[in-house]
Amino acid sequence: MPALAFSVEAAMAALSPPSGYTAWDSSLPAPEPFSGVPPSTNTVLDDVSSVTQWTSSHSNALYKVDAWGAPYFSVNASGNVTVRPHGARTMDHQEIDLLKVVKKASDSKSTGGLDLRLPLIIRFPDILKDRLECLQSAFNYAVKSQGYSSHYQGVYPVKSNQDRFVVEDIVKFGSSFRFGLEAGSKPELLMAMSCLCKGSSESLLICNGFKDAEYISLALIARKLSLNTVIVLEQEEELDSVIDISIKLGIRPVVGVRAKLRTKHSGHFGATSGEKGKFGLTTTQIIRVVKKLKQCGMLDCFQLLHFHIGSQIPSTSLLADGVGEAAQIYSELVRLGASMKVIDIGGGLGIDYDGSKSTNSDVSVGYTIEEYAMAVVQAVKFVCDRNSVKHPIICSESGRAIVSHHSILIFEAVSSSNYTVPTMSSYDVHHFIERLPEDAHSDYHNLSQSAVRGEYDACLAYADQLKQTCVEKFKDGSMDIEQLAAIDGFCELVAKAVGVSNPVSTYHVNLSVFTSVPDFWGIGQLFPILPIHRLSECPSKKGILSDLTCDSDGKIDKFIGGESSLPLHELEGDNGMNNYYLGMFLGGAYQEAMGGLHNLFGGPSVIRVSQSDGPFGFAVTRAVPGSSCSDVLRSMNHEPEMMFETLKHRIEEYVHDEGGSMIAGGIAQSFHNMPYLTVGSSCCLTAASGNNGYYYCSDEDFTTGDEAVSGEDDQWSDVCA
């Protein structure tokens, strides 16, 4: 750093400063690094320059893939991210190269691809199956090792990801161990009822959320259909409706209550817990529920206690505290005569987004699935044994832990830009200083003297003060735009001299943060993001990611590990772009359901990929193109067909040659294309020589992938002819 500092002083040593001011003296001894300069918040590239030969293992460590991705993700010798679909049980030949999957999805149909546009969600149902089996195995082991006399059977909260195939897969994969579903609204309940018709008859259907008469009626009908349905009271007032409707329908309900525990975790995801939580009944209200059910001769219907102390529970000590409190309430309900059978510990099983294994972070947890299960079983067993209560069935509503890993969001970087300032020579510096306004001389003098004394923080402060003075002078017209640009170059020179210049590039990505990563924008949730290829190359740049939306919040500038930028590679190819693919991992929970339509960017394309023994090691079992411009317009009550007719009539009015039909065809095609950028291709309205200046590509050139999936031909051919 001292050597860097004196590069500025050496450049200025030969200058003649304005009369009355002292020049920086390069003959002085180099100052010690000033402790007041804040260290860079991005340390990920600090050791990169010391690596003589970069390998995939260096990237694996740089992006902490083993920390957050094990046992499902790794980096192969070719520098590509690989997926291990069966987790720790995956054999080497079963690994799936993620880049090959992306190529299969995005390549044209003429070359064997699916011709899907990015962004792209890739689902791995094999990972879903492994996550379910790992959760069940962890509880089975804890039950057996602790001598627990009942069993575990979980439910999946469909709000985590309501995709039809995700829910159906979970029911299918979990049927052998009675894995059920949890619903929190009427459409979710209808979905769960339908899906569980193909599941185990013992699988639980937990009905949470606020309820009206229709919700309660549906839940009771589900019980009539021999679905193992439990209506969980979120409010005391719901009990009257349950009693009245069950009598009218002649269906005896199974009822549970959600208890407001005193135990609460302090992180962001613990906001719904505690005595003032949004859901649940207090102990006073629970006692009144018991009395009312007893008066109605329905106390035997009370069979489940539910609670939730928050998502992403950071430690097993907090977990055990909450479970112990709930188990004591459960024991008291048994004492009061309720026919208790199930304790539902809610959600909270967290995942380690950043690989830090921290117990005080919203993006990490300090335990494994096995440790989580053991803590739950031990806490329930201890309290029940103390109260001589029969061990209940343990149920959990783990959503994030089940679905997060199975889904990967792939998107492209289409360009990059740097915040550039003019490079200044000694002559440039001299000329800049000579032209400084009179009232800026004192700022320069203070900056010069601070540099001589080695006071680096003061250098930065005076440089910033000088810059602000110049900005004000530009605003009042006493400084021209060339001088304003020069002050940027001068301040960058000072920053480089004191060792705090940290150029970060902006990578423009073909994505909407609001649509595909809403939790980052909304609550600051961090997800692992990294290039999925070129990882055998050393990343030479630091970057932030800027999306396509016209909104300043449409960027990702915080990354796991507390980093403010991401190590990235130089873009290649024409215009700096040659399919540079990035992946966001662990985003399978909540992101899709919560995404909006900001700037009318719709959902991404989606494929399902299963491991196979074929030549490529995988098979695409389903592919769905992303939302078209027509789709998103309809969602906002526009009518694309009518819009097209309006434009077509306008074309007929103003274009009086054969180019009109070509323009109409191009506009029609645009309605059917995705709203995202089409990287590396010409558009359907490209100007060209001949054809009166218009060129229209054929349907084959502009397929959106619909034919590859559904075979439908909805290109408005009748109006484009």
XYZ file of C-alpha atoms in Angstrom, residues 9-668:
660
model
C 3.024 11.769 -4.946
C 5.613 10.889 -7.566
C 3.231 12.004 -10.302
C 2.714 15.300 -8.542
C 6.277 15.915 -7.416
C 7.246 17.769 -10.585
C 4.114 19.912 -10.584
C 4.094 23.517 -9.602
C 1.137 23.887 -7.306
C -0.883 27.079 -7.155
C 0.946 29.907 -5.454
C 0.964 29.577 -1.688
C 0.356 25.822 -1.618
C 2.753 22.995 -0.811
C 3.402 20.232 -3.351
C 3.377 16.584 -2.330
C 6.989 15.587 -1.614
C 7.951 12.186 -2.996
C 11.324 12.361 -1.218
C 9.652 11.835 2.132
C 9.685 8.311 3.580
C 6.690 6.208 2.684
C 3.966 6.527 5.323
C 2.649 3.544 7.217
C -0.713 2.215 6.016
C -3.361 4.289 7.725
C -5.565 2.286 10.049
C -8.523 4.558 9.528
C -9.107 3.368 5.970
C -11.890 0.775 6.114
C -10.897 -2.603 4.707
C -12.565 -3.783 1.538
C -15.780 -5.670 2.200
C -14.992 -8.037 -0.651
C -12.156 -10.400 0.188
C -12.929 -13.235 -2.183
C -10.314 -12.241 -4.751
C -7.550 -11.348 -2.293
C -5.616 -14.564 -2.878
C -6.476 -15.088 -6.549
C -3.383 -13.338 -7.879
C -1.147 -15.666 -5.857
C -2.481 -18.766 -7.644
C -0.150 -19.695 -10.468
C -2.432 -22.232 -12.133
C -6.152 -21.969 -11.534
C -8.175 -25.169 -11.322
C -11.763 -26.142 -10.670
C -10.900 -26.887 -7.062
C -9.930 -23.246 -6.567
C -13.355 -22.159 -7.847
C -15.011 -24.769 -5.654
C -13.371 -23.146 -2.645
C -13.832 -19.573 -3.866
C -17.585 -19.917 -4.253
C -17.867 -22.177 -1.152
C -19.714 -24.827 -3.172
C -18.891 -27.667 -0.782
C -20.032 -25.576 2.190
C -23.558 -24.768 0.985
C -23.992 -27.289 -1.829
C -22.961 -30.636 -0.376
C -23.984 -33.302 -1.096
C -25.868 -32.137 -4.208
C -23.544 -29.747 -6.050
C -19.894 -29.711 -7.000
C -17.485 -28.517 -9.714
C -15.971 -30.982 -12.174
C -12.531 -30.958 -13.777
C -13.941 -29.226 -16.877
C -14.968 -26.259 -14.764
C -18.706 -26.914 -14.882
C -21.083 -27.169 -11.943
C -22.387 -30.703 -11.541
C -25.497 -32.024 -9.828
C -25.439 -35.134 -7.666
C -29.145 -36.022 -7.850
C -29.104 -38.762 -5.201
C -27.057 -36.789 -2.718
C -24.398 -38.758 -0.876
C -25.577 -41.939 -2.609
C -24.814 -40.574 -6.082
C -22.229 -42.604 -7.983
C -19.638 -40.791 -10.073
C -21.220 -41.783 -13.381
C -24.589 -40.441 -12.202
C -23.384 -36.853 -11.847
C -25.137 -34.443 -14.199
C -23.191 -31.657 -15.910
C -25.380 -28.572 -15.515
C -24.009 -26.871 -18.627
C -25.081 -29.848 -20.745
C -28.604 -29.546 -19.356
C -28.705 -25.837 -20.212
C -27.441 -26.550 -23.727
C -30.089 -29.233 -24.206
C -32.794 -26.802 -23.137
C -31.599 -23.767 -25.079
C -30.168 -25.234 -28.291
C -32.358 -25.138 -31.372
C -34.553 -28.082 -32.221
C -32.595 -28.608 -35.413
C -29.549 -29.521 -33.297
C -31.476 -31.706 -30.849
C -32.317 -29.034 -28.298
C -35.652 -27.831 -26.952
C -35.298 -24.230 -28.150
C -36.347 -22.801 -24.775
C -35.483 -19.226 -23.896
C -33.690 -18.271 -20.711
C -34.104 -17.551 -17.831
C -34.649 -21.198 -17.020
C -35.643 -23.121 -13.906
C -34.268 -26.649 -13.780
C -35.994 -29.018 -11.383
C -34.413 -32.248 -10.188
C -37.112 -34.556 -8.770
C -34.379 -37.007 -7.728
C -33.168 -34.381 -5.249
C -36.712 -33.979 -3.910
C -36.859 -37.712 -3.312
C -33.495 -37.705 -1.559
C -34.458 -34.779 0.688
C -37.662 -36.548 1.757
C -35.823 -39.772 2.440
C -33.086 -37.996 4.411
C -35.674 -36.253 6.608
C -37.578 -39.465 7.227
C -34.390 -41.432 7.915
C -33.176 -38.816 10.395
C -36.377 -39.051 12.427
C -36.520 -42.839 12.133
C -33.013 -43.053 13.577
C -33.804 -40.589 16.380
C -37.003 -42.472 17.275
C -35.211 -45.813 17.381
C -32.095 -44.635 19.209
C -34.095 -42.807 21.891
C -36.568 -45.620 22.494
C -39.444 -43.392 21.379
C -42.636 -45.432 21.342
C -44.454 -43.638 18.505
C -43.294 -42.507 15.060
C -42.684 -39.531 12.783
C -44.774 -38.630 9.759
C -44.250 -35.276 8.135
C -46.306 -33.041 5.890
C -45.177 -30.744 3.109
C -46.544 -27.161 3.307
C -47.589 -26.562 -0.279
C -47.123 -22.776 0.071
C -43.368 -23.376 -0.228
C -43.805 -24.363 -3.865
C -47.254 -25.123 -5.252
C -46.065 -26.406 -8.626
C -48.231 -29.366 -9.565
C -45.362 -31.720 -10.293
C -43.478 -30.768 -7.132
C -46.524 -31.553 -4.974
C -47.360 -34.736 -6.864
C -43.754 -35.919 -6.617
C -43.712 -35.376 -2.867
C -46.923 -37.364 -2.417
C -45.573 -40.171 -4.600
C -42.108 -40.274 -3.043
C -43.468 -40.000 0.503
C -46.360 -42.435 0.212
C -44.413 -45.381 1.642
C -43.782 -43.503 4.887
C -47.158 -41.715 5.123
C -45.885 -38.280 4.165
C -48.767 -35.810 3.841
C -49.559 -32.212 2.891
C -50.378 -28.969 4.670
C -52.686 -26.328 3.184
C -53.249 -22.739 4.223
C -55.959 -21.572 1.827
C -58.953 -22.938 -0.090
C -57.131 -23.470 -3.408
C -54.257 -25.118 -1.571
C -56.742 -27.369 0.204
C -58.375 -28.377 -3.081
C -54.941 -29.153 -4.491
C -53.939 -31.195 -1.441
C -57.198 -33.152 -1.458
C -56.735 -34.081 -5.095
C -53.074 -35.046 -4.747
C -53.550 -37.097 -1.572
C -56.125 -39.280 -3.316
C -53.039 -40.979 -4.757
C -51.143 -41.089 -1.476
C -51.255 -43.184 1.671
C -54.566 -43.327 3.519
C -52.646 -42.536 6.723
C -51.001 -39.395 5.318
C -52.043 -36.306 7.242
C -53.830 -33.402 5.583
C -53.224 -30.467 7.903
C -55.598 -27.516 7.361
C -53.982 -24.307 8.601
C -54.683 -20.649 7.905
C -57.709 -18.430 8.454
C -60.944 -20.230 7.642
C -64.429 -19.357 6.499
C -67.453 -21.658 6.194
C -66.439 -22.859 2.731
C -62.903 -23.750 3.858
C -64.258 -25.687 6.843
C -66.836 -27.467 4.668
C -64.135 -28.551 2.216
C -61.993 -29.870 5.070
C -64.896 -31.859 6.466
C -65.735 -33.251 3.043
C -62.109 -34.322 2.726
C -62.593 -36.333 5.894
C -65.738 -37.840 4.387
C -63.539 -38.927 1.462
C -61.343 -40.894 3.902
C -58.515 -38.364 3.816
C -56.779 -38.094 7.180
C -57.780 -34.446 7.640
C -57.154 -32.270 10.688
C -58.665 -28.780 11.023
C -56.207 -26.650 12.988
C -57.826 -23.680 14.719
C -55.909 -20.468 14.103
C -58.540 -18.345 15.880
C -60.857 -19.254 18.706
C -63.869 -18.046 16.679
C -63.312 -20.797 14.101
C -64.430 -23.459 16.582
C -68.100 -22.406 16.459
C -68.126 -22.761 12.666
C -66.434 -26.164 12.840
C -69.013 -27.442 15.323
C -72.023 -26.020 13.454
C -70.954 -27.170 9.978
C -69.869 -30.617 11.145
C -73.309 -31.149 12.697
C -75.079 -29.980 9.523
C -72.950 -32.222 7.297
C -73.031 -35.125 9.720
C -69.242 -35.437 9.603
C -67.319 -35.711 12.839
C -64.180 -33.561 12.627
C -60.665 -34.047 13.893
C -59.528 -30.776 15.413
C -56.207 -29.300 16.439
C -55.149 -25.917 17.768
C -52.174 -23.746 16.996
C -50.638 -22.572 20.233
C -48.909 -19.249 20.738
C -45.769 -20.263 22.574
C -43.737 -17.976 24.769
C -40.636 -19.285 22.987
C -39.621 -17.021 20.124
C -36.566 -16.655 17.961
C -35.289 -13.178 17.298
C -34.373 -13.457 13.606
C -36.384 -12.126 10.686
C -38.209 -15.432 10.251
C -39.317 -15.520 13.885
C -41.735 -12.604 13.506
C -44.802 -14.879 13.493
C -43.876 -16.556 16.783
C -44.277 -15.535 20.407
C -47.254 -14.308 22.385
C -47.959 -11.509 19.897
C -47.626 -13.702 16.828
C -50.085 -13.435 13.935
C -51.542 -16.927 14.338
C -52.562 -19.171 17.157
C -54.354 -19.319 20.469
C -53.159 -18.306 23.899
C -53.279 -20.793 26.758
C -56.466 -19.089 28.027
C -58.121 -19.538 24.646
C -56.978 -23.166 24.419
C -58.619 -23.886 27.770
C -61.876 -22.344 26.498
C -61.682 -24.570 23.378
C -61.361 -27.637 25.612
C -64.380 -26.582 27.681
C -66.553 -25.887 24.639
C -65.689 -29.185 22.974
C -66.440 -30.983 26.228
C -69.814 -29.258 26.508
C -70.642 -30.362 22.948
C -69.541 -33.938 23.552
C -66.714 -33.512 21.045
C -63.618 -33.474 23.248
C -62.528 -36.724 21.614
C -62.226 -34.757 18.351
C -59.362 -32.711 19.819
C -56.308 -34.710 18.700
C -53.495 -32.408 17.539
C -51.380 -29.588 18.933
C -49.595 -27.352 16.453
C -47.066 -24.571 16.940
C -44.506 -22.687 14.875
C -41.617 -20.707 16.340
C -40.415 -19.410 12.984
C -38.709 -20.473 9.802
C -34.937 -20.967 9.637
C -34.588 -21.863 13.326
C -30.873 -21.173 13.833
C -29.982 -23.597 16.646
C -31.142 -26.852 18.221
C -31.122 -25.213 21.667
C -33.840 -22.783 20.593
C -35.674 -25.622 18.853
C -35.574 -27.851 21.952
C -36.812 -24.980 24.125
C -39.866 -24.433 21.913
C -40.615 -28.134 21.474
C -40.324 -28.669 25.224
C -42.818 -25.887 25.929
C -45.247 -27.305 23.376
C -44.867 -30.835 24.750
C -45.843 -29.533 28.166
C -49.012 -27.975 26.699
C -49.685 -31.279 24.927
C -49.353 -33.137 28.229
C -51.766 -30.720 29.907
C -54.321 -31.266 27.157
C -54.098 -35.010 27.770
C -54.689 -34.337 31.455
C -57.756 -32.257 30.584
C -59.278 -35.189 28.700
C -58.507 -34.421 25.051
C -57.780 -37.452 22.862
C -54.376 -36.169 21.839
C -52.428 -38.119 19.208
C -50.200 -35.732 17.235
C -47.762 -32.949 18.092
C -47.090 -30.823 15.011
C -43.855 -28.872 15.467
C -44.514 -26.714 12.395
C -41.795 -25.531 10.060
C -38.409 -24.185 10.987
C -35.955 -26.795 9.724
C -33.507 -24.440 8.073
C -30.890 -24.745 5.357
C -27.415 -23.293 5.212
C -27.541 -20.766 2.361
C -23.995 -19.516 2.859
C -22.300 -22.601 4.260
C -21.179 -20.807 7.427
C -23.020 -23.138 9.860
C -23.825 -20.076 11.954
C -26.315 -20.125 14.839
C -27.030 -16.382 14.696
C -27.819 -15.770 11.044
C -30.982 -15.689 8.934
C -29.140 -17.399 6.065
C -27.537 -20.245 7.967
C -28.206 -22.880 10.605
C -25.863 -24.527 13.048
C -27.101 -28.110 12.797
C -27.715 -31.006 10.437
C -31.033 -32.696 9.660
C -29.978 -35.548 11.958
C -29.268 -33.174 14.829
C -32.586 -31.411 14.252
C -34.539 -34.675 14.420
C -32.668 -35.837 17.513
C -33.334 -32.554 19.341
C -37.082 -32.804 18.589
C -37.462 -36.443 19.645
C -35.439 -35.966 22.826
C -37.437 -32.880 23.861
C -40.852 -34.501 23.294
C -39.825 -37.757 24.971
C -38.377 -36.019 28.030
C -41.519 -33.965 28.737
C -43.964 -36.782 28.012
C -42.047 -39.239 30.178
C -41.967 -36.680 32.977
C -45.747 -36.387 32.769
C -46.399 -40.099 32.151
C -48.006 -39.259 28.806
C -48.017 -41.628 25.852
C -45.565 -40.537 23.170
C -47.434 -38.728 20.355
C -46.917 -38.976 16.614
C -44.418 -36.276 15.696
C -45.308 -34.227 12.646
C -43.278 -31.443 11.049
C -44.101 -29.030 8.235
C -40.699 -28.747 6.590
C -41.003 -26.900 3.281
C -37.817 -24.941 2.741
C -35.632 -27.907 3.708
C -37.418 -30.228 1.273
C -37.692 -28.147 -1.905
C -34.908 -25.541 -1.808
C -32.157 -27.712 -3.266
C -34.121 -29.287 -6.102
C -34.552 -26.129 -8.192
C -31.848 -24.078 -9.944
C -32.410 -20.764 -11.708
C -30.179 -20.272 -14.763
C -29.742 -16.889 -16.442
C -27.326 -15.175 -18.805
C -25.113 -12.138 -18.464
C -25.662 -10.142 -21.637
C -23.119 -7.362 -21.105
C -20.942 -5.728 -18.485
C -19.948 -2.162 -17.755
C -17.491 -0.442 -15.477
C -17.681 2.887 -13.750
C -14.951 4.490 -15.814
C -13.115 7.711 -15.094
C -10.480 9.422 -17.229
C -6.892 8.316 -16.695
C -4.813 11.308 -15.601
C -1.191 11.968 -16.535
C 1.054 14.368 -14.632
C 0.191 17.031 -17.181
C -3.527 16.350 -16.698
C -3.177 16.707 -12.939
C -1.201 19.934 -13.342
C -3.816 21.333 -15.731
C -6.640 20.270 -13.426
C -5.088 21.964 -10.399
C -4.419 25.182 -12.331
C -8.090 25.445 -13.322
C -9.510 24.742 -9.854
C -11.906 27.451 -8.632
C -10.403 29.713 -5.978
C -12.551 28.319 -3.158
C -11.439 24.768 -3.999
C -7.739 25.541 -3.427
C -8.018 25.007 0.316
C -9.446 21.520 -0.233
C -6.532 20.645 -2.491
C -4.021 22.099 -0.006
C -5.482 20.051 2.854
C -5.427 16.946 0.660
C -1.782 17.536 -0.248
C -0.698 18.064 3.354
C -2.582 14.968 4.515
C -0.806 12.886 1.872
C 2.576 14.133 3.072
C 1.709 13.115 6.636
C 0.358 9.716 5.519
C -3.117 10.438 6.858
C -5.033 8.294 4.440
C -8.498 8.804 5.830
C -8.025 12.548 5.675
C -6.892 12.220 2.051
C -10.144 10.521 1.167
C -12.226 13.015 3.115
C -10.592 16.034 1.479
C -10.813 14.424 -1.955
C -14.532 13.932 -1.448
C -14.888 17.484 -0.165
C -13.040 18.772 -3.232
C -15.347 16.759 -5.453
C -18.472 18.168 -3.807
C -17.140 21.707 -4.189
C -16.570 21.108 -7.904
C -20.041 19.619 -8.325
C -21.599 22.731 -6.797
C -19.483 24.922 -9.071
C -20.730 22.966 -12.081
C -24.318 23.385 -10.958
C -23.965 27.178 -10.725
C -22.261 27.329 -14.123
C -18.760 28.328 -13.000
C -17.151 25.024 -13.990
C -17.449 23.253 -17.336
C -18.243 19.570 -17.942
C -14.618 18.695 -18.819
C -13.498 19.922 -15.398
C -16.302 17.984 -13.743
C -15.124 14.804 -15.476
C -11.548 15.554 -14.432
C -12.433 15.651 -10.735
C -13.674 12.060 -11.020
C -10.340 11.012 -12.471
C -8.431 12.886 -9.785
C -10.413 11.315 -6.936
C -9.933 7.845 -8.452
C -6.192 8.562 -8.593
C -6.223 9.405 -4.886
C -8.248 6.289 -4.065
C -5.773 4.094 -5.946
C -2.879 5.776 -4.137
C -4.237 4.958 -0.694
C -5.227 1.445 -1.729
C -8.996 1.661 -1.491
C -9.906 1.792 -5.150
C -12.105 -1.202 -5.744
C -13.448 -1.218 -9.301
C -16.595 -3.278 -9.535
C -18.261 -4.051 -12.853
C -21.996 -4.181 -13.418
C -23.077 -7.339 -15.213
C -26.411 -6.913 -16.956
C -28.336 -10.165 -16.642
C -31.331 -11.443 -18.609
C -33.534 -11.655 -15.524
C -36.091 -9.863 -13.388
C -35.133 -9.898 -9.714
C -38.736 -9.062 -8.795
C -40.089 -12.065 -10.704
C -37.464 -14.716 -10.007
C -35.695 -13.657 -6.775
C -38.357 -11.683 -4.869
C -36.981 -12.597 -1.442
C -33.707 -10.813 -2.210
C -35.565 -7.635 -3.068
C -38.197 -7.964 -0.337
C -36.324 -9.206 2.729
C -32.650 -9.284 1.727
C -32.520 -13.081 1.519
C -29.182 -14.247 0.117
C -28.789 -17.171 -2.257
C -25.615 -18.794 -3.602
C -24.924 -17.419 -7.093
C -22.008 -18.399 -9.320
C -21.097 -19.085 -12.947
C -22.040 -22.650 -13.867
C -19.087 -22.997 -16.278
C -15.580 -21.598 -16.956
C -14.720 -22.487 -13.356
C -11.362 -23.906 -14.432
C -10.486 -20.293 -15.352
C -9.488 -17.669 -12.818
C -12.213 -15.021 -12.400
C -10.541 -11.693 -13.041
C -13.347 -9.268 -12.213
C -15.648 -8.325 -9.384
C -19.243 -7.676 -10.344
C -22.741 -6.935 -9.199
C -25.778 -8.134 -11.139
C -28.237 -5.686 -12.673
C -31.516 -6.986 -14.088
C -33.651 -5.850 -17.025
C -36.246 -3.926 -15.044
C -36.541 -0.148 -14.958
C -36.077 -0.029 -11.201
C -33.038 0.762 -9.072
C -33.888 -2.156 -6.771
C -33.523 -4.556 -9.689
C -30.012 -5.601 -8.835
C -28.157 -8.105 -6.710
C -25.289 -6.480 -4.855
C -25.024 -8.632 -1.746
C -23.763 -12.174 -1.816
C -23.124 -15.010 0.605
C -20.203 -14.541 2.940
C -21.015 -10.860 3.423
C -19.530 -9.972 0.042
C -20.614 -6.859 -1.855
C -19.556 -8.232 -5.229
C -19.160 -11.570 -6.982
C -16.022 -12.991 -8.659
C -16.779 -13.201 -12.376
C -15.031 -13.756 -15.687
C -14.550 -11.415 -18.604
C -17.358 -11.789 -21.101
C -16.329 -13.262 -24.419
C -17.549 -13.183 -28.005
C -19.179 -10.484 -30.075
C -20.237 -7.430 -28.074
C -18.678 -9.007 -25.002
C -21.159 -11.851 -24.834
C -20.853 -15.534 -25.569
C -23.423 -17.278 -23.390
C -22.049 -16.607 -19.926
C -24.392 -18.599 -17.688
C -24.956 -17.950 -14.001
C -26.913 -20.108 -11.586
C -28.814 -19.221 -8.445
C -29.065 -22.200 -6.103
C -31.228 -23.156 -3.099
C -34.126 -21.066 -4.423
C -36.726 -23.813 -4.767
C -38.883 -22.505 -1.905
C -41.206 -19.492 -2.176
C -39.508 -17.628 -5.060
C -41.827 -18.785 -7.841
C -45.095 -18.278 -5.985
C -44.114 -14.830 -4.703
C -42.733 -13.444 -7.958
C -44.694 -10.624 -9.570
C -44.945 -9.102 -13.037
C -42.764 -6.025 -12.645
C -42.204 -4.480 -16.100
C -44.368 -7.366 -17.370
C -41.513 -9.842 -17.222
C -43.176 -13.208 -16.796
C -42.020 -16.465 -15.313
C -38.999 -18.330 -16.682
C -38.992 -21.495 -18.743
C -39.054 -24.696 -16.669
C -37.692 -28.183 -17.274
C -37.671 -31.328 -15.150
C -34.510 -33.391 -15.316
C -34.046 -36.912 -13.993
C -30.877 -38.933 -13.766
C -30.720 -41.682 -16.359
C -28.263 -44.280 -17.565
C -28.266 -42.869 -21.102
C -25.253 -41.347 -22.856
C -25.762 -37.891 -21.314
C -26.633 -39.123 -17.820
C -29.955 -37.286 -17.713
C -33.372 -37.122 -19.335
C -35.644 -34.096 -19.681
C -39.061 -35.400 -18.642
C -40.967 -32.153 -19.049
C -40.316 -28.759 -20.627
C -42.523 -25.665 -20.420
C -41.688 -22.365 -22.138
C -41.754 -19.219 -20.063
C -44.650 -16.789 -20.190
C -45.070 -15.011 -23.515
C -45.762 -11.308 -23.969
C -49.379 -12.270 -24.633
C -49.544 -14.231 -21.368
C -48.346 -11.367 -19.198
C -50.514 -8.837 -21.030
C -53.598 -10.983 -20.417
C -52.719 -11.187 -16.733
C -53.160 -7.401 -16.580
C -56.513 -7.551 -18.445
C -55.184 -6.565 -21.852
C -56.378 -8.437 -24.936
C -53.422 -9.312 -27.190
C -55.601 -10.299 -30.141
C -57.416 -6.966 -30.053
C -54.120 -5.135 -29.607
C -52.740 -6.881 -32.668
C -55.830 -6.023 -34.728
C -55.408 -2.356 -33.802
C -51.767 -2.409 -34.886
C -52.588 -4.336 -38.045
C -55.122 -1.704 -39.105
C -52.520 0.972 -38.390
C -50.041 -0.840 -40.626
C -52.582 -1.047 -43.422
C -53.184 2.687 -43.088
C -49.554 3.823 -43.124
C -47.581 1.105 -44.960
C -48.565 0.864 -48.622
C -46.182 -1.779 -49.947
C -45.523 -5.479 -49.477
C -43.492 -4.693 -46.359
C -46.732 -4.249 -44.427
C -47.436 -7.962 -44.182
C -43.879 -8.583 -43.014
C -44.219 -5.975 -40.280
C -47.545 -7.460 -39.215
C -45.998 -10.916 -39.050
C -43.108 -9.643 -36.966
C -45.402 -7.908 -34.487
C -47.568 -11.012 -34.205
